[in-house]
mmCIF file of C-alpha atoms and ligand atoms in Angstrom:
data_model
loop_
_atom_site.group_PDB
_atom_site.id
_atom_site.type_symbol
_atom_site.label_atom_id
_atom_site.label_comp_id
_atom_site.label_asym_id
_atom_site.label_seq_id
_atom_site.Cartn_x
_atom_site.Cartn_y
_atom_site.Cartn_z
ATOM 1 C CA MET A 1 -43.284 -2.613 9.679
ATOM 2 C CA ALA A 2 -40.342 -4.968 9.495
ATOM 3 C CA PHE A 3 -40.189 -7.094 6.364
ATOM 4 C CA LEU A 4 -37.086 -9.049 7.296
ATOM 5 C CA GLU A 5 -36.275 -9.664 10.939
ATOM 6 C CA LEU A 6 -33.143 -11.117 12.467
ATOM 7 C CA GLN A 7 -34.079 -12.020 16.026
ATOM 8 C CA GLY A 8 -31.192 -12.709 18.394
ATOM 9 C CA LEU A 9 -29.104 -14.617 15.861
ATOM 10 C CA VAL A 10 -26.143 -16.425 17.371
ATOM 11 C CA LYS A 11 -23.534 -18.633 15.703
ATOM 12 C CA ARG A 12 -21.039 -20.493 17.804
ATOM 13 C CA TYR A 13 -18.274 -22.797 16.604
ATOM 14 C CA GLY A 14 -17.359 -24.716 19.750
ATOM 15 C CA GLU A 15 -16.400 -22.082 22.339
ATOM 16 C CA PHE A 16 -15.979 -19.367 19.727
ATOM 17 C CA SER A 17 -18.836 -17.005 18.908
ATOM 18 C CA ALA A 18 -18.621 -15.956 15.252
ATOM 19 C CA VAL A 19 -21.858 -14.037 15.859
ATOM 20 C CA ALA A 20 -22.487 -13.383 19.549
ATOM 21 C CA GLU A 21 -25.830 -11.620 19.073
ATOM 22 C CA CYS A 22 -27.413 -9.967 16.053
ATOM 23 C CA SER A 23 -30.890 -8.479 16.023
ATOM 24 C CA LEU A 24 -32.110 -6.304 13.193
ATOM 25 C CA SER A 25 -35.351 -5.195 11.526
ATOM 26 C CA VAL A 26 -35.241 -4.342 7.839
ATOM 27 C CA ALA A 27 -38.162 -2.500 6.255
ATOM 28 C CA LYS A 28 -39.556 -3.399 2.840
ATOM 29 C CA GLY A 29 -37.491 -1.706 0.121
ATOM 30 C CA GLU A 30 -34.759 -0.720 2.533
ATOM 31 C CA PHE A 31 -31.042 -0.974 1.720
ATOM 32 C CA VAL A 32 -29.063 -2.043 4.783
ATOM 33 C CA CYS A 33 -25.284 -2.479 4.924
ATOM 34 C CA LEU A 34 -23.544 -4.736 7.417
ATOM 35 C CA LEU A 35 -20.243 -2.968 7.970
ATOM 36 C CA GLY A 36 -17.289 -4.011 10.095
ATOM 37 C CA PRO A 37 -13.698 -5.223 10.153
ATOM 38 C CA SER A 38 -12.571 -8.575 8.792
ATOM 39 C CA GLY A 39 -13.765 -11.488 10.927
ATOM 40 C CA CYS A 40 -16.497 -9.548 12.782
ATOM 41 C CA GLY A 41 -19.237 -11.934 11.621
ATOM 42 C CA LYS A 42 -20.769 -10.213 8.584
ATOM 43 C CA THR A 43 -20.671 -13.181 6.220
ATOM 44 C CA THR A 44 -21.824 -15.552 8.964
ATOM 45 C CA THR A 45 -24.829 -13.305 9.640
ATOM 46 C CA LEU A 46 -25.717 -13.110 5.952
ATOM 47 C CA GLN A 47 -25.310 -16.871 5.560
ATOM 48 C CA MET A 48 -27.755 -17.447 8.420
ATOM 49 C CA VAL A 49 -30.287 -15.278 6.583
ATOM 50 C CA ALA A 50 -29.567 -17.131 3.332
ATOM 51 C CA GLY A 51 -29.945 -20.490 5.082
ATOM 52 C CA PHE A 52 -26.492 -21.925 4.397
ATOM 53 C CA THR A 53 -25.387 -21.620 8.029
ATOM 54 C CA PRO A 54 -27.809 -22.879 10.693
ATOM 55 C CA PRO A 55 -27.896 -20.499 13.667
ATOM 56 C CA THR A 56 -27.009 -21.743 17.151
ATOM 57 C CA ALA A 57 -29.869 -19.596 18.462
ATOM 58 C CA GLY A 58 -32.323 -17.017 17.163
ATOM 59 C CA ARG A 59 -34.778 -16.731 14.285
ATOM 60 C CA VAL A 60 -35.051 -15.293 10.788
ATOM 61 C CA VAL A 61 -38.530 -13.978 9.994
ATOM 62 C CA LEU A 62 -39.477 -12.932 6.461
ATOM 63 C CA ASP A 63 -42.762 -11.152 5.892
ATOM 64 C CA GLY A 64 -44.164 -12.571 9.116
ATOM 65 C CA GLN A 65 -43.080 -16.134 8.401
ATOM 66 C CA ASP A 66 -40.393 -17.911 10.417
ATOM 67 C CA ILE A 67 -37.956 -19.209 7.777
ATOM 68 C CA THR A 68 -35.186 -20.302 10.178
ATOM 69 C CA GLY A 69 -35.728 -23.988 9.395
ATOM 70 C CA LEU A 70 -36.200 -23.632 5.639
ATOM 71 C CA LYS A 71 -33.612 -24.831 3.128
ATOM 72 C CA PRO A 72 -31.861 -22.050 1.156
ATOM 73 C CA SER A 73 -33.688 -23.008 -2.040
ATOM 74 C CA ARG A 74 -37.075 -22.745 -0.291
ATOM 75 C CA ARG A 75 -36.335 -19.194 0.896
ATOM 76 C CA GLY A 76 -36.139 -17.867 -2.682
ATOM 77 C CA LEU A 77 -33.674 -15.125 -1.828
ATOM 78 C CA GLY A 78 -31.340 -13.526 -4.354
ATOM 79 C CA ILE A 79 -27.743 -14.038 -3.351
ATOM 80 C CA VAL A 80 -24.385 -12.786 -4.556
ATOM 81 C CA PHE A 81 -21.637 -14.420 -2.521
ATOM 82 C CA GLN A 82 -18.292 -13.023 -1.444
ATOM 83 C CA SER A 83 -16.572 -15.340 -3.909
ATOM 84 C CA TYR A 84 -19.224 -15.568 -6.598
ATOM 85 C CA ALA A 85 -18.534 -17.729 -9.608
ATOM 86 C CA LEU A 86 -20.162 -17.656 -13.010
ATOM 87 C CA PHE A 87 -20.462 -20.823 -15.085
ATOM 88 C CA PRO A 88 -17.495 -20.412 -17.465
ATOM 89 C CA HIS A 89 -18.924 -22.595 -20.235
ATOM 90 C CA MET A 90 -22.239 -20.712 -20.372
ATOM 91 C CA SER A 91 -22.995 -17.404 -22.065
ATOM 92 C CA VAL A 92 -24.047 -14.367 -20.058
ATOM 93 C CA ALA A 93 -27.696 -14.987 -20.973
ATOM 94 C CA ASP A 94 -27.482 -18.680 -19.981
ATOM 95 C CA ASN A 95 -25.808 -17.810 -16.700
ATOM 96 C CA VAL A 96 -28.691 -15.483 -15.880
ATOM 97 C CA ALA A 97 -31.312 -17.961 -17.129
ATOM 98 C CA PHE A 98 -29.986 -20.784 -14.973
ATOM 99 C CA GLY A 99 -31.934 -19.900 -11.836
ATOM 100 C CA LEU A 100 -35.170 -19.660 -13.796
ATOM 101 C CA GLU A 101 -34.535 -22.998 -15.448
ATOM 102 C CA MET A 102 -34.026 -24.584 -12.020
ATOM 103 C CA ARG A 103 -37.379 -23.143 -10.993
ATOM 104 C CA GLY A 104 -39.050 -24.654 -14.060
ATOM 105 C CA VAL A 105 -39.908 -21.370 -15.749
ATOM 106 C CA VAL A 106 -40.792 -22.100 -19.401
ATOM 107 C CA ALA A 107 -38.406 -21.056 -22.182
ATOM 108 C CA ALA A 108 -40.413 -18.157 -23.646
ATOM 109 C CA GLU A 109 -40.936 -16.552 -20.241
ATOM 110 C CA ARG A 110 -37.299 -17.229 -19.379
ATOM 111 C CA GLY A 111 -36.056 -15.398 -22.472
ATOM 112 C CA LYS A 112 -38.212 -12.395 -21.670
ATOM 113 C CA ARG A 113 -37.100 -12.130 -18.059
ATOM 114 C CA VAL A 114 -33.430 -12.639 -18.877
ATOM 115 C CA ALA A 115 -33.607 -9.865 -21.494
ATOM 116 C CA GLN A 116 -35.315 -7.515 -19.039
ATOM 117 C CA THR A 117 -32.803 -8.189 -16.303
ATOM 118 C CA LEU A 118 -29.793 -7.788 -18.605
ATOM 119 C CA GLU A 119 -31.310 -4.482 -19.690
ATOM 120 C CA LEU A 120 -31.541 -3.479 -16.038
ATOM 121 C CA VAL A 121 -27.834 -4.052 -15.395
ATOM 122 C CA HIS A 122 -26.841 -2.578 -18.787
ATOM 123 C CA LEU A 123 -25.563 -5.856 -20.175
ATOM 124 C CA ALA A 124 -28.045 -6.507 -22.988
ATOM 125 C CA PRO A 125 -25.440 -6.065 -25.761
ATOM 126 C CA LEU A 126 -23.172 -8.646 -24.119
ATOM 127 C CA ALA A 127 -25.764 -11.419 -23.705
ATOM 128 C CA ALA A 128 -23.946 -13.857 -26.018
ATOM 129 C CA ARG A 129 -20.486 -13.380 -24.520
ATOM 130 C CA PHE A 130 -18.787 -15.833 -22.180
ATOM 131 C CA PRO A 131 -17.521 -14.866 -18.697
ATOM 132 C CA LYS A 132 -13.869 -14.898 -19.789
ATOM 133 C CA GLU A 133 -14.713 -12.242 -22.401
ATOM 134 C CA LEU A 134 -15.961 -9.794 -19.744
ATOM 135 C CA SER A 135 -14.303 -7.234 -17.498
ATOM 136 C CA GLY A 136 -14.451 -7.617 -13.712
ATOM 137 C CA GLY A 137 -17.267 -5.078 -13.401
ATOM 138 C CA GLN A 138 -19.275 -6.752 -16.147
ATOM 139 C CA ARG A 139 -18.905 -10.140 -14.476
ATOM 140 C CA GLN A 140 -20.060 -8.604 -11.249
ATOM 141 C CA ARG A 141 -23.160 -7.325 -12.990
ATOM 142 C CA VAL A 142 -23.870 -10.784 -14.438
ATOM 143 C CA ALA A 143 -23.744 -12.147 -10.878
ATOM 144 C CA LEU A 144 -26.151 -9.409 -9.819
ATOM 145 C CA ALA A 145 -28.481 -10.129 -12.768
ATOM 146 C CA ARG A 146 -28.464 -13.812 -11.854
ATOM 147 C CA ALA A 147 -29.651 -12.940 -8.346
ATOM 148 C CA LEU A 148 -32.232 -10.396 -9.538
ATOM 149 C CA VAL A 149 -33.813 -12.435 -12.332
ATOM 150 C CA ILE A 150 -35.789 -14.633 -9.950
ATOM 151 C CA SER A 151 -37.480 -11.482 -8.524
ATOM 152 C CA PRO A 152 -36.494 -12.367 -4.970
ATOM 153 C CA PRO A 153 -38.167 -10.682 -2.005
ATOM 154 C CA VAL A 154 -34.730 -9.937 -0.552
ATOM 155 C CA LEU A 155 -31.354 -9.463 -2.165
ATOM 156 C CA LEU A 156 -28.312 -10.583 -0.140
ATOM 157 C CA LEU A 157 -24.956 -9.256 -1.305
ATOM 158 C CA ASP A 158 -21.634 -10.228 0.262
ATOM 159 C CA GLU A 159 -18.867 -7.818 -0.790
ATOM 160 C CA PRO A 160 -20.213 -7.872 -4.354
ATOM 161 C CA MET A 161 -17.630 -5.345 -5.480
ATOM 162 C CA GLY A 162 -14.664 -6.803 -3.625
ATOM 163 C CA ALA A 163 -12.749 -7.684 -6.775
ATOM 164 C CA LEU A 164 -13.076 -4.315 -8.493
ATOM 165 C CA ASP A 165 -10.585 -1.461 -8.649
ATOM 166 C CA ALA A 166 -11.444 1.803 -6.888
ATOM 167 C CA LYS A 167 -12.855 3.658 -9.900
ATOM 168 C CA LEU A 168 -14.986 0.780 -11.187
ATOM 169 C CA ARG A 169 -16.173 0.186 -7.642
ATOM 170 C CA GLU A 170 -17.432 3.755 -7.360
ATOM 171 C CA GLU A 171 -19.219 3.465 -10.705
ATOM 172 C CA MET A 172 -20.802 0.168 -9.697
ATOM 173 C CA GLN A 173 -21.906 1.626 -6.352
ATOM 174 C CA ILE A 174 -23.777 4.407 -8.100
ATOM 175 C CA GLU A 175 -25.301 1.923 -10.563
ATOM 176 C CA LEU A 176 -26.316 -0.446 -7.783
ATOM 177 C CA ARG A 177 -27.900 2.376 -5.803
ATOM 178 C CA ALA A 178 -29.883 3.538 -8.854
ATOM 179 C CA LEU A 179 -30.906 -0.036 -9.643
ATOM 180 C CA GLN A 180 -32.048 -0.690 -6.099
ATOM 181 C CA HIS A 181 -34.146 2.489 -6.192
ATOM 182 C CA ARG A 182 -35.717 1.520 -9.515
ATOM 183 C CA VAL A 183 -36.545 -2.032 -8.489
ATOM 184 C CA GLY A 184 -37.220 -1.154 -4.828
ATOM 185 C CA ILE A 185 -35.878 -4.480 -3.649
ATOM 186 C CA THR A 186 -35.101 -5.035 0.039
ATOM 187 C CA THR A 187 -31.326 -5.429 0.183
ATOM 188 C CA VAL A 188 -28.834 -6.531 2.813
ATOM 189 C CA MET A 189 -25.258 -5.966 1.717
ATOM 190 C CA VAL A 190 -22.031 -6.849 3.485
ATOM 191 C CA THR A 191 -18.997 -4.625 3.160
ATOM 192 C CA HIS A 192 -15.893 -3.697 5.129
ATOM 193 C CA ASP A 193 -15.578 -0.452 3.160
ATOM 194 C CA GLN A 194 -17.045 2.475 5.094
ATOM 195 C CA ALA A 195 -17.300 4.739 2.034
ATOM 196 C CA GLU A 196 -19.264 2.026 0.224
ATOM 197 C CA ALA A 197 -21.632 1.635 3.169
ATOM 198 C CA MET A 198 -22.218 5.387 3.358
ATOM 199 C CA THR A 199 -22.792 5.629 -0.400
ATOM 200 C CA LEU A 200 -25.321 2.821 -0.590
ATOM 201 C CA ALA A 201 -27.076 2.274 2.689
ATOM 202 C CA ASP A 202 -30.295 3.710 4.045
ATOM 203 C CA ARG A 203 -29.017 2.362 7.333
ATOM 204 C CA VAL A 204 -25.623 1.065 8.388
ATOM 205 C CA VAL A 205 -25.324 -1.837 10.823
ATOM 206 C CA LEU A 206 -21.872 -1.544 12.333
ATOM 207 C CA MET A 207 -20.533 -4.850 13.655
ATOM 208 C CA ASN A 208 -17.521 -5.604 15.833
ATOM 209 C CA LYS A 209 -16.432 -8.976 17.236
ATOM 210 C CA GLY A 210 -19.720 -10.700 16.493
ATOM 211 C CA ARG A 211 -21.908 -7.956 17.926
ATOM 212 C CA VAL A 212 -23.870 -5.026 16.564
ATOM 213 C CA GLU A 213 -22.173 -1.832 17.797
ATOM 214 C CA GLN A 214 -24.547 0.702 16.290
ATOM 215 C CA VAL A 215 -27.390 0.909 13.767
ATOM 216 C CA ALA A 216 -28.018 4.293 12.186
ATOM 217 C CA ARG A 217 -28.405 6.275 9.004
ATOM 218 C CA PRO A 218 -24.971 7.147 7.583
ATOM 219 C CA PHE A 219 -25.157 10.863 8.473
ATOM 220 C CA GLU A 220 -26.407 10.091 11.955
ATOM 221 C CA MET A 221 -23.700 7.512 12.569
ATOM 222 C CA TYR A 222 -21.031 9.932 11.367
ATOM 223 C CA GLU A 223 -22.320 12.787 13.522
ATOM 224 C CA GLN A 224 -23.387 10.754 16.526
ATOM 225 C CA PRO A 225 -21.086 7.768 16.842
ATOM 226 C CA ASN A 226 -21.888 5.908 20.052
ATOM 227 C CA GLY A 227 -18.257 5.368 21.027
ATOM 228 C CA ARG A 228 -14.647 4.969 20.084
ATOM 229 C CA PHE A 229 -15.182 2.060 17.713
ATOM 230 C CA SER A 230 -17.955 3.713 15.658
ATOM 231 C CA SER A 231 -16.176 7.062 15.471
ATOM 232 C CA THR A 232 -12.960 5.579 14.150
ATOM 233 C CA PHE A 233 -14.461 2.922 11.870
ATOM 234 C CA LEU A 234 -16.797 5.316 10.075
ATOM 235 C CA GLY A 235 -14.536 8.250 9.218
ATOM 236 C CA LYS A 236 -11.528 9.455 11.184
ATOM 237 C CA ALA A 237 -11.675 10.778 14.730
ATOM 238 C CA ASN A 238 -9.557 12.107 17.571
ATOM 239 C CA VAL A 239 -10.675 10.283 20.715
ATOM 240 C CA PHE A 240 -9.554 11.215 24.238
ATOM 241 C CA GLU A 241 -10.359 9.523 27.505
ATOM 242 C CA GLY A 242 -11.420 12.105 30.052
ATOM 243 C CA ARG A 243 -13.788 13.010 32.873
ATOM 244 C CA HIS A 244 -16.775 15.297 32.661
ATOM 245 C CA GLU A 245 -17.531 16.944 36.020
ATOM 246 C CA GLY A 246 -19.639 19.816 34.741
ATOM 247 C CA GLN A 247 -17.192 22.466 33.567
ATOM 248 C CA GLY A 248 -15.934 20.693 30.476
ATOM 249 C CA VAL A 249 -14.070 17.454 29.947
ATOM 250 C CA LEU A 250 -10.750 17.110 31.739
ATOM 251 C CA VAL A 251 -8.182 15.213 29.669
ATOM 252 C CA GLY A 252 -4.956 15.127 31.668
ATOM 253 C CA ASP A 253 -4.795 18.727 32.791
ATOM 254 C CA VAL A 254 -6.397 20.142 29.631
ATOM 255 C CA CYS A 255 -10.051 21.180 29.882
ATOM 256 C CA LEU A 256 -11.996 20.654 26.653
ATOM 257 C CA PRO A 257 -15.354 22.275 25.906
ATOM 258 C CA CYS A 258 -18.548 20.252 25.732
ATOM 259 C CA LEU A 259 -22.272 20.870 25.804
ATOM 260 C CA ALA A 260 -23.893 21.108 29.234
ATOM 261 C CA ASP A 261 -26.022 17.980 28.697
ATOM 262 C CA ALA A 262 -23.030 15.735 27.965
ATOM 263 C CA PRO A 263 -22.865 12.601 30.155
ATOM 264 C CA ARG A 264 -20.952 12.980 33.454
ATOM 265 C CA GLY A 265 -18.116 10.839 34.776
ATOM 266 C CA PRO A 266 -15.636 8.891 32.622
ATOM 267 C CA VAL A 267 -16.175 9.714 28.954
ATOM 268 C CA ASP A 268 -14.724 9.359 25.486
ATOM 269 C CA TYR A 269 -14.333 12.809 23.970
ATOM 270 C CA ILE A 270 -14.558 12.572 20.180
ATOM 271 C CA VAL A 271 -13.774 15.292 17.665
ATOM 272 C CA ARG A 272 -13.396 14.812 13.918
ATOM 273 C CA PRO A 273 -10.236 16.072 12.141
ATOM 274 C CA GLU A 274 -12.206 18.410 9.850
ATOM 275 C CA ARG A 275 -13.727 20.208 12.856
ATOM 276 C CA LEU A 276 -10.317 21.334 14.124
ATOM 277 C CA VAL A 277 -9.157 24.784 13.024
ATOM 278 C CA PHE A 278 -5.753 26.414 13.332
ATOM 279 C CA ALA A 279 -6.205 29.311 15.730
ATOM 280 C CA ALA A 280 -3.763 32.150 16.378
ATOM 281 C CA THR A 281 -5.756 33.121 19.475
ATOM 282 C CA GLY A 282 -8.148 31.177 21.683
ATOM 283 C CA ALA A 283 -6.433 27.838 21.076
ATOM 284 C CA LEU A 284 -7.639 24.920 23.222
ATOM 285 C CA VAL A 285 -4.349 23.139 22.807
ATOM 286 C CA ARG A 286 -1.018 23.937 21.203
ATOM 287 C CA GLY A 287 1.396 21.660 19.406
ATOM 288 C CA ARG A 288 3.884 21.081 16.643
ATOM 289 C CA VAL A 289 3.022 19.846 13.140
ATOM 290 C CA SER A 290 4.844 16.522 12.762
ATOM 291 C CA ALA A 291 3.441 15.529 9.363
ATOM 292 C CA ARG A 292 1.604 17.171 6.508
ATOM 293 C CA VAL A 293 0.038 15.245 3.614
ATOM 294 C CA PHE A 294 -1.471 16.780 0.494
ATOM 295 C CA LEU A 295 -4.619 14.979 -0.669
ATOM 296 C CA GLY A 296 -5.741 17.218 -3.520
ATOM 297 C CA ASN A 297 -8.974 18.625 -2.162
ATOM 298 C CA HIS A 298 -7.634 18.836 1.371
ATOM 299 C CA TRP A 299 -4.579 18.707 3.629
ATOM 300 C CA LEU A 300 -4.086 16.222 6.426
ATOM 301 C CA PHE A 301 -1.924 17.261 9.405
ATOM 302 C CA GLN A 302 -0.561 15.415 12.395
ATOM 303 C CA VAL A 303 0.039 17.652 15.376
ATOM 304 C CA GLU A 304 1.926 16.574 18.522
ATOM 305 C CA THR A 305 0.129 18.073 21.527
ATOM 306 C CA PRO A 306 -0.182 17.463 25.289
ATOM 307 C CA LEU A 307 -3.367 15.492 24.396
ATOM 308 C CA GLY A 308 -1.357 13.171 22.156
ATOM 309 C CA THR A 309 -1.067 13.119 18.375
ATOM 310 C CA LEU A 310 -4.026 14.934 16.832
ATOM 311 C CA GLN A 311 -5.256 14.660 13.261
ATOM 312 C CA ALA A 312 -6.554 17.783 11.595
ATOM 313 C CA THR A 313 -7.721 18.343 8.033
ATOM 314 C CA GLN A 314 -8.148 21.533 6.141
ATOM 315 C CA VAL A 315 -9.809 22.192 2.808
ATOM 316 C CA ASN A 316 -7.303 23.108 0.111
ATOM 317 C CA ALA A 317 -8.399 26.586 -0.937
ATOM 318 C CA GLY A 318 -5.297 27.152 -3.046
ATOM 319 C CA LEU A 319 -3.436 28.952 -0.260
ATOM 320 C CA PRO A 320 -0.177 27.858 1.354
ATOM 321 C CA ALA A 321 -0.769 25.571 4.330
ATOM 322 C CA VAL A 322 1.094 25.446 7.652
ATOM 323 C CA ALA A 323 4.288 23.457 7.325
ATOM 324 C CA GLU A 324 5.908 20.538 9.122
ATOM 325 C CA GLY A 325 7.701 21.818 12.202
ATOM 326 C CA ASP A 326 5.365 24.820 12.676
ATOM 327 C CA GLU A 327 4.040 25.577 16.156
ATOM 328 C CA VAL A 328 0.256 25.859 15.936
ATOM 329 C CA GLY A 329 -2.791 26.378 18.120
ATOM 330 C CA LEU A 330 -5.892 24.230 17.596
ATOM 331 C CA ALA A 331 -9.464 25.127 18.443
ATOM 332 C CA TRP A 332 -12.979 23.790 17.982
ATOM 333 C CA ALA A 333 -16.393 24.615 19.352
ATOM 334 C CA ALA A 334 -18.147 22.646 22.099
ATOM 335 C CA GLU A 335 -20.894 21.556 19.701
ATOM 336 C CA GLN A 336 -18.284 19.991 17.373
ATOM 337 C CA ALA A 337 -17.309 17.473 20.025
ATOM 338 C CA ARG A 338 -19.176 14.284 20.789
ATOM 339 C CA VAL A 339 -19.027 13.105 24.388
ATOM 340 C CA VAL A 340 -19.953 9.492 25.119
ATOM 341 C CA ALA A 341 -20.026 7.746 28.508
ATOM 342 C CA ARG A 342 -17.179 5.252 28.753
ATOM 343 C CA GLY A 343 -17.444 1.717 30.018
ATOM 344 C CA ALA A 344 -21.249 1.917 30.104
HETATM 345 N N1 ATP B 401 -16.988 -22.761 9.738
HETATM 346 C C1 ATP B 401 -16.315 -22.047 10.644
HETATM 347 N N2 ATP B 401 -15.719 -22.629 11.703
HETATM 348 C C2 ATP B 401 -15.062 -21.924 12.637
HETATM 349 N N3 ATP B 401 -14.968 -20.586 12.615
HETATM 350 C C3 ATP B 401 -15.532 -19.935 11.591
HETATM 351 C C4 ATP B 401 -16.244 -20.621 10.569
HETATM 352 N N4 ATP B 401 -16.719 -19.699 9.684
HETATM 353 C C5 ATP B 401 -16.310 -18.509 10.147
HETATM 354 N N5 ATP B 401 -15.612 -18.635 11.285
HETATM 355 C C6 ATP B 401 -15.013 -17.550 12.088
HETATM 356 O O1 ATP B 401 -16.052 -16.661 12.450
HETATM 357 C C7 ATP B 401 -15.598 -15.322 12.408
HETATM 358 C C8 ATP B 401 -16.511 -14.488 11.532
HETATM 359 O O2 ATP B 401 -16.343 -14.886 10.198
HETATM 360 P P1 ATP B 401 -17.081 -14.149 9.007
HETATM 361 O O3 ATP B 401 -16.750 -14.876 7.747
HETATM 362 O O4 ATP B 401 -18.506 -14.001 9.333
HETATM 363 O O5 ATP B 401 -16.360 -12.724 9.029
HETATM 364 P P2 ATP B 401 -16.576 -11.459 8.074
HETATM 365 O O6 ATP B 401 -17.029 -10.347 8.936
HETATM 366 O O7 ATP B 401 -17.400 -11.827 6.909
HETATM 367 O O8 ATP B 401 -15.051 -11.147 7.620
HETATM 368 P P3 ATP B 401 -14.460 -10.717 6.166
HETATM 369 O O9 ATP B 401 -14.636 -9.219 6.085
HETATM 370 O O10 ATP B 401 -13.013 -11.074 6.299
HETATM 371 O O11 ATP B 401 -15.167 -11.470 5.095
HETATM 372 C C9 ATP B 401 -14.154 -15.366 11.942
HETATM 373 O O12 ATP B 401 -13.311 -15.254 13.055
HETATM 374 C C10 ATP B 401 -14.036 -16.734 11.294
HETATM 375 O O13 ATP B 401 -12.726 -17.223 11.394
HETATM 376 MG MG1 MG B 402 -17.014 -11.998 4.860
#
């Protein structure tokens, strides 16, 4: 059963729809990521749930109760904003205790809960430090502890790792995932980083231009993107516009293989770079390698073909790869392609 429900949320600023329509059911204990490009309405959606932005239309329902009209403070949600700020003149412990103090929790109980929460985010030894004496990742964890300490029913995170470098970000993602599992707290997190969404989310909500494009588990969304936008935002993809009349998908005058139950008529034909293989015989299309990039564990190739520029990747197995300028054939199996009706 849904624990948190966003029912037809809309936010308009004059003529402009920041969020054109967002409906979503989040189960208790679930970790959901709102993913999408800059300006697609992620923060606006989260702020409507938090209560800082009143929706133009729609409702927010928490545990069966309509909270759309409640003030943020009455919702009791744990929030880490996109640009979070710690109180610079307060120690780590005092920063975390602040929310409890505001709620009138007595000192003894406060001390206990702050200690527990700092333990949870591995910051207990740094309780007496001030924000300026912390690294970016540590500050981020203080912000997280501050949101968690009030034991909120829902945790709302807006790009909580935006300020971190790639390595620290990865570490924090793993920590956050483990923490969320331990505490079992229902979490809605905003990110524009697809790898972060795949790492953390039970389900990804992919947004584009104020609308929800697709909601799915990460593996499902990667394997079954519902169109061009999903396939190229989550992972890389070769996408061709073609027609499916029954014998395969015709792209220009090249016929590409697809499963018999693929939708008929105008379609987007989607195939991921790692599903393409170099084929001496039985090639579906031939072309010339125009670029080759070494990425350590794999190679990335660009191949100029009658279908356009294709991207192909190959695992680096320690063998020499095809070179720039080489003429190559490319092949893939029908079941490796995803065929989606276009303009539906
Ligand atoms: N108060 C406002 N008045 C007018 N337009 C706004 C307002 N707040 C946001 N917008 C617009 O609404 C759209 C969605 O903004 P939002 O902050 O939700 O995007 P986002 O998906 O969080 O992007 P980012 O990844 O850059 O943080 C943007 O085009 C933004 O310019
Ligand atoms: Mg934002």
